[in-house]
Amino acid sequence: MTSTMDLPTQRDTDNPTDSDLPTTDLPTNDLGGAVIVDTAADGDTTATDVEETPLDELSDEDRAALHAQWDAEIDTILRADPHTVLLAENVRTDNAEADEDTTANFKTHGVKTAVNGYRDYDTGAVVVTEGQRRVLNAREAGCTVPVWMKTPPPADERKATIERIVNQFIENDPALRRSLTLADTARALEQLAAFNLKPAGIARKLALGRKGKIYVENVLQAGQSELALKASERYDLDLLQAAVIAEFDEAGDTDTAKELILTARTAPNNFAQLAERKRTERADKQRLAALTEDLTEELTTANVTIFDNSLPDDDGDARSLDRLRPTPEDEPRTELTVEDHASCPGHGAWIETDHHDEQGNQIPVAVYGCADFLAHGHALSYAPAGRADFTPVPTSTGTSDDHESSDGEDAAVQTDEVAAARAAQAAADLERRKAAIIRKWVIKNNKDWDASAAPRREWLAGLVQRKTAPQGAQLFLALQKAHGGYELRRAFERNHPLAMTLFGLPEGATLADLTAKVAKAPTAGKATLYDLFLTLCAIEADLSRNTWRSPWGSAQAYMAAIIGWGYPASDVERKVIDPETEQEVIAAQLGDLATDPTSDRGATAEGDGADGAEVPNDAEIEDPTAEVDDVDDADANDQNGTATDYADGGTGSEPVEQDTEAEAELIGAAS
């Protein structure tokens, strides 16, 4: 329990003059001329031996000598036992306790910054007015605390209280403190690394605690990228974000680095998932390039002409075979196969890379077609019988009334046939476009979902390190146990493999090892936390690629719970709580065209916008140390989905205040 006291007032006697003070030969230090007095020498950690002799039993002469000795302490630094000093009442009440990291640092390095205190002339006790957390951590660390001795407070209680509050506010006011920038920290750690110190060694020397090695690695990585350092300072990015941005920038993928900056700025809940997806895509791109090269060689060997993207497959002279029938005389929608078309002079193929195999891996596919279907005697699949396309056949020009009547009837029939054929073609094209939109929607969200697993599981691993379960955990557990879902039974049957991994148990660990760890729970609160962790891991392990699209009850309860407990869920994870339907996705892109193929409204290109955010092409940085370009927050919202309404009533990120001048120096104007 923390000892606190109201500030005692100064004694009423006048302060002794310099000539009255005892002579000392104490060395000065760099704290404004203060001198250091080590009252804890030879194992004695008390400030003085006064406590052994009640002051009221001293003679006036001895008391005056003692007061003179205490007057001489003013502007000196005493090293005191933190258990013997008293803590004055303090304005800080929140976070006013010892913490593991600071205690670990003090155990290694001691208390480097003196606290402020004074001597109570009535009791002889040292009272600390500013520096209560240093005292509390020093108590836990078992080290002495340096106390910069000040003049005792004035006798007027009102003045003394005002002075205490002002001094404590100034001591703790963050506006008056400037911590090291990330760039400064990186330079300091780089200098240590230059002496062949490894990250773990640097962390030990700096007493950075359990996560110190990872912290040092992230700082060193961020320090390799000027773009990451500048973005971190400009937009107050956290260290992990800066390290990830530096990872891509140093790999030469500056576009992704800038997309990550944009996401950190406008939709930070998507940052970790986007970074993981980009890592996967980087590996997939190499694999896809190799497969495309193999397919190109295969087509070339088979003497198949390869069409480039300048020749569209749905407009003009060229068409893919699924849009054609063999001849105008064939019935509409007669299939034109690759084998039947192979001998056609216009035979060729486009290589499309937006297809996926059964496992969801992106693969290249040859889409066969004809370079000029009209010239080579083919017909559009939905063109009227006897016609190659939708162009009406000219009617005869007679002079008699009968001929005019016949020609009019023929023209009317043609008009009806063409209109019907066009409507059928439009409906088929619409279905094709809908399928393309849904395919791209599924592909993108599948990639995002796969990428979200690592950050989500990392969060779970951090959750189990807490001391107690979050609020509402007991009700969540009761509901899950009452429901008794398949995912829980499966985890029990398989001995909780995911929980073992996230617990950090070594490979090959058994159920007995897991049970032993749980049995060591030091408190009831920690035991509940372990119960919650095992339950969450069971549900997490049962999630699939289809969860974002068709979630079930346990998955929705799970995602809602961890979001409520602080997990920064990405957009795709929030779809588990509020899933989209295919109809909503199609309507969002096609508008009226989704239900009326003849409407002029809707998307102008197949699947436009389904792939999500794009980085502006002009967001190039020639010199990362120079001033860099801007980002348009309005476009950023569209790119990253920050306007999405979530089940919890928010949008997934705080509104971003526009900072045009500053942002004009960082990313690049969004197109």
PDB file of N, CA and C in Angstrom, residues 14-45:
ATOM      1  N   ASP A  14      13.888  31.170  11.255  1.00  0.00           N
ATOM      2  CA  ASP A  14      14.546  31.614  10.035  1.00  0.00           C
ATOM      3  C   ASP A  14      15.565  30.593   9.590  1.00  0.00           C
ATOM      4  N   ASN A  15      15.805  30.542   8.282  1.00  0.00           N
ATOM      5  CA  ASN A  15      16.841  29.646   7.777  1.00  0.00           C
ATOM      6  C   ASN A  15      18.198  30.152   8.212  1.00  0.00           C
ATOM      7  N   PRO A  16      19.102  29.240   8.532  1.00  0.00           N
ATOM      8  CA  PRO A  16      20.442  29.687   8.910  1.00  0.00           C
ATOM      9  C   PRO A  16      21.170  30.247   7.705  1.00  0.00           C
ATOM     10  N   THR A  17      22.093  31.168   7.957  1.00  0.00           N
ATOM     11  CA  THR A  17      22.895  31.726   6.881  1.00  0.00           C
ATOM     12  C   THR A  17      23.972  30.753   6.490  1.00  0.00           C
ATOM     13  N   ASP A  18      24.638  31.078   5.324  1.00  0.00           N
ATOM     14  CA  ASP A  18      25.692  30.187   4.850  1.00  0.00           C
ATOM     15  C   ASP A  18      26.788  30.001   5.884  1.00  0.00           C
ATOM     16  N   SER A  19      27.078  31.076   6.658  1.00  0.00           N
ATOM     17  CA  SER A  19      28.143  30.977   7.647  1.00  0.00           C
ATOM     18  C   SER A  19      27.768  30.074   8.797  1.00  0.00           C
ATOM     19  N   ASP A  20      26.448  29.880   8.980  1.00  0.00           N
ATOM     20  CA  ASP A  20      25.996  29.017  10.070  1.00  0.00           C
ATOM     21  C   ASP A  20      26.022  27.548   9.693  1.00  0.00           C
ATOM     22  N   LEU A  21      26.095  27.219   8.377  1.00  0.00           N
ATOM     23  CA  LEU A  21      25.994  25.835   7.934  1.00  0.00           C
ATOM     24  C   LEU A  21      27.314  25.123   8.117  1.00  0.00           C
ATOM     25  N   PRO A  22      27.274  23.833   8.421  1.00  0.00           N
ATOM     26  CA  PRO A  22      28.517  23.074   8.565  1.00  0.00           C
ATOM     27  C   PRO A  22      29.231  22.967   7.225  1.00  0.00           C
ATOM     28  N   THR A  23      30.536  22.941   7.272  1.00  0.00           N
ATOM     29  CA  THR A  23      31.333  22.824   6.055  1.00  0.00           C
ATOM     30  C   THR A  23      31.273  21.406   5.524  1.00  0.00           C
ATOM     31  N   THR A  24      31.110  21.254   4.192  1.00  0.00           N
ATOM     32  CA  THR A  24      31.103  19.928   3.570  1.00  0.00           C
ATOM     33  C   THR A  24      32.042  19.929   2.392  1.00  0.00           C
ATOM     34  N   ASP A  25      32.593  18.777   2.101  1.00  0.00           N
ATOM     35  CA  ASP A  25      33.465  18.602   0.937  1.00  0.00           C
ATOM     36  C   ASP A  25      32.800  17.676  -0.074  1.00  0.00           C
ATOM     37  N   LEU A  26      31.471  17.806  -0.232  1.00  0.00           N
ATOM     38  CA  LEU A  26      30.734  16.892  -1.096  1.00  0.00           C
ATOM     39  C   LEU A  26      30.928  17.257  -2.553  1.00  0.00           C
ATOM     40  N   PRO A  27      31.126  16.250  -3.454  1.00  0.00           N
ATOM     41  CA  PRO A  27      31.323  16.533  -4.881  1.00  0.00           C
ATOM     42  C   PRO A  27      30.037  17.012  -5.531  1.00  0.00           C
ATOM     43  N   THR A  28      30.177  17.938  -6.463  1.00  0.00           N
ATOM     44  CA  THR A  28      28.990  18.401  -7.189  1.00  0.00           C
ATOM     45  C   THR A  28      28.726  17.488  -8.370  1.00  0.00           C
ATOM     46  N   ASN A  29      27.454  17.474  -8.809  1.00  0.00           N
ATOM     47  CA  ASN A  29      27.112  16.732 -10.019  1.00  0.00           C
ATOM     48  C   ASN A  29      26.506  17.701 -11.015  1.00  0.00           C
ATOM     49  N   ASP A  30      25.816  17.193 -12.047  1.00  0.00           N
ATOM     50  CA  ASP A  30      25.340  18.061 -13.113  1.00  0.00           C
ATOM     51  C   ASP A  30      23.917  18.541 -12.915  1.00  0.00           C
ATOM     52  N   LEU A  31      23.371  18.379 -11.715  1.00  0.00           N
ATOM     53  CA  LEU A  31      21.992  18.782 -11.489  1.00  0.00           C
ATOM     54  C   LEU A  31      21.934  20.170 -10.867  1.00  0.00           C
ATOM     55  N   GLY A  32      22.320  21.173 -11.640  1.00  0.00           N
ATOM     56  CA  GLY A  32      22.176  22.554 -11.211  1.00  0.00           C
ATOM     57  C   GLY A  32      22.964  22.885  -9.964  1.00  0.00           C
ATOM     58  N   GLY A  33      24.109  22.286  -9.797  1.00  0.00           N
ATOM     59  CA  GLY A  33      24.932  22.607  -8.652  1.00  0.00           C
ATOM     60  C   GLY A  33      24.598  21.806  -7.421  1.00  0.00           C
ATOM     61  N   ALA A  34      23.602  20.899  -7.508  1.00  0.00           N
ATOM     62  CA  ALA A  34      23.288  20.066  -6.359  1.00  0.00           C
ATOM     63  C   ALA A  34      24.434  19.105  -6.107  1.00  0.00           C
ATOM     64  N   VAL A  35      24.571  18.673  -4.880  1.00  0.00           N
ATOM     65  CA  VAL A  35      25.617  17.704  -4.539  1.00  0.00           C
ATOM     66  C   VAL A  35      24.982  16.423  -4.070  1.00  0.00           C
ATOM     67  N   ILE A  36      25.717  15.326  -4.203  1.00  0.00           N
ATOM     68  CA  ILE A  36      25.186  14.011  -3.878  1.00  0.00           C
ATOM     69  C   ILE A  36      25.650  13.585  -2.499  1.00  0.00           C
ATOM     70  N   VAL A  37      24.728  13.217  -1.647  1.00  0.00           N
ATOM     71  CA  VAL A  37      25.039  12.680  -0.331  1.00  0.00           C
ATOM     72  C   VAL A  37      24.548  11.252  -0.298  1.00  0.00           C
ATOM     73  N   ASP A  38      25.420  10.290  -0.152  1.00  0.00           N
ATOM     74  CA  ASP A  38      25.028   8.884  -0.157  1.00  0.00           C
ATOM     75  C   ASP A  38      24.728   8.457   1.263  1.00  0.00           C
ATOM     76  N   THR A  39      23.443   8.508   1.625  1.00  0.00           N
ATOM     77  CA  THR A  39      23.055   8.121   2.982  1.00  0.00           C
ATOM     78  C   THR A  39      22.887   6.629   3.117  1.00  0.00           C
ATOM     79  N   ALA A  40      23.102   5.889   2.001  1.00  0.00           N
ATOM     80  CA  ALA A  40      22.923   4.439   2.046  1.00  0.00           C
ATOM     81  C   ALA A  40      24.249   3.719   2.002  1.00  0.00           C
ATOM     82  N   ALA A  41      25.337   4.413   2.271  1.00  0.00           N
ATOM     83  CA  ALA A  41      26.647   3.782   2.212  1.00  0.00           C
ATOM     84  C   ALA A  41      26.766   2.695   3.256  1.00  0.00           C
ATOM     85  N   ASP A  42      27.631   1.704   2.929  1.00  0.00           N
ATOM     86  CA  ASP A  42      27.893   0.582   3.832  1.00  0.00           C
ATOM     87  C   ASP A  42      26.626  -0.143   4.243  1.00  0.00           C
ATOM     88  N   GLY A  43      25.671  -0.183   3.324  1.00  0.00           N
ATOM     89  CA  GLY A  43      24.456  -0.946   3.588  1.00  0.00           C
ATOM     90  C   GLY A  43      23.425  -0.197   4.386  1.00  0.00           C
ATOM     91  N   ASP A  44      23.741   0.996   4.835  1.00  0.00           N
ATOM     92  CA  ASP A  44      22.767   1.785   5.598  1.00  0.00           C
ATOM     93  C   ASP A  44      21.923   2.584   4.628  1.00  0.00           C
ATOM     94  N   THR A  45      20.669   2.208   4.426  1.00  0.00           N
ATOM     95  CA  THR A  45      19.823   2.863   3.443  1.00  0.00           C
ATOM     96  C   THR A  45      18.883   3.874   4.068  1.00  0.00           C
TER      97      THR A  45
END
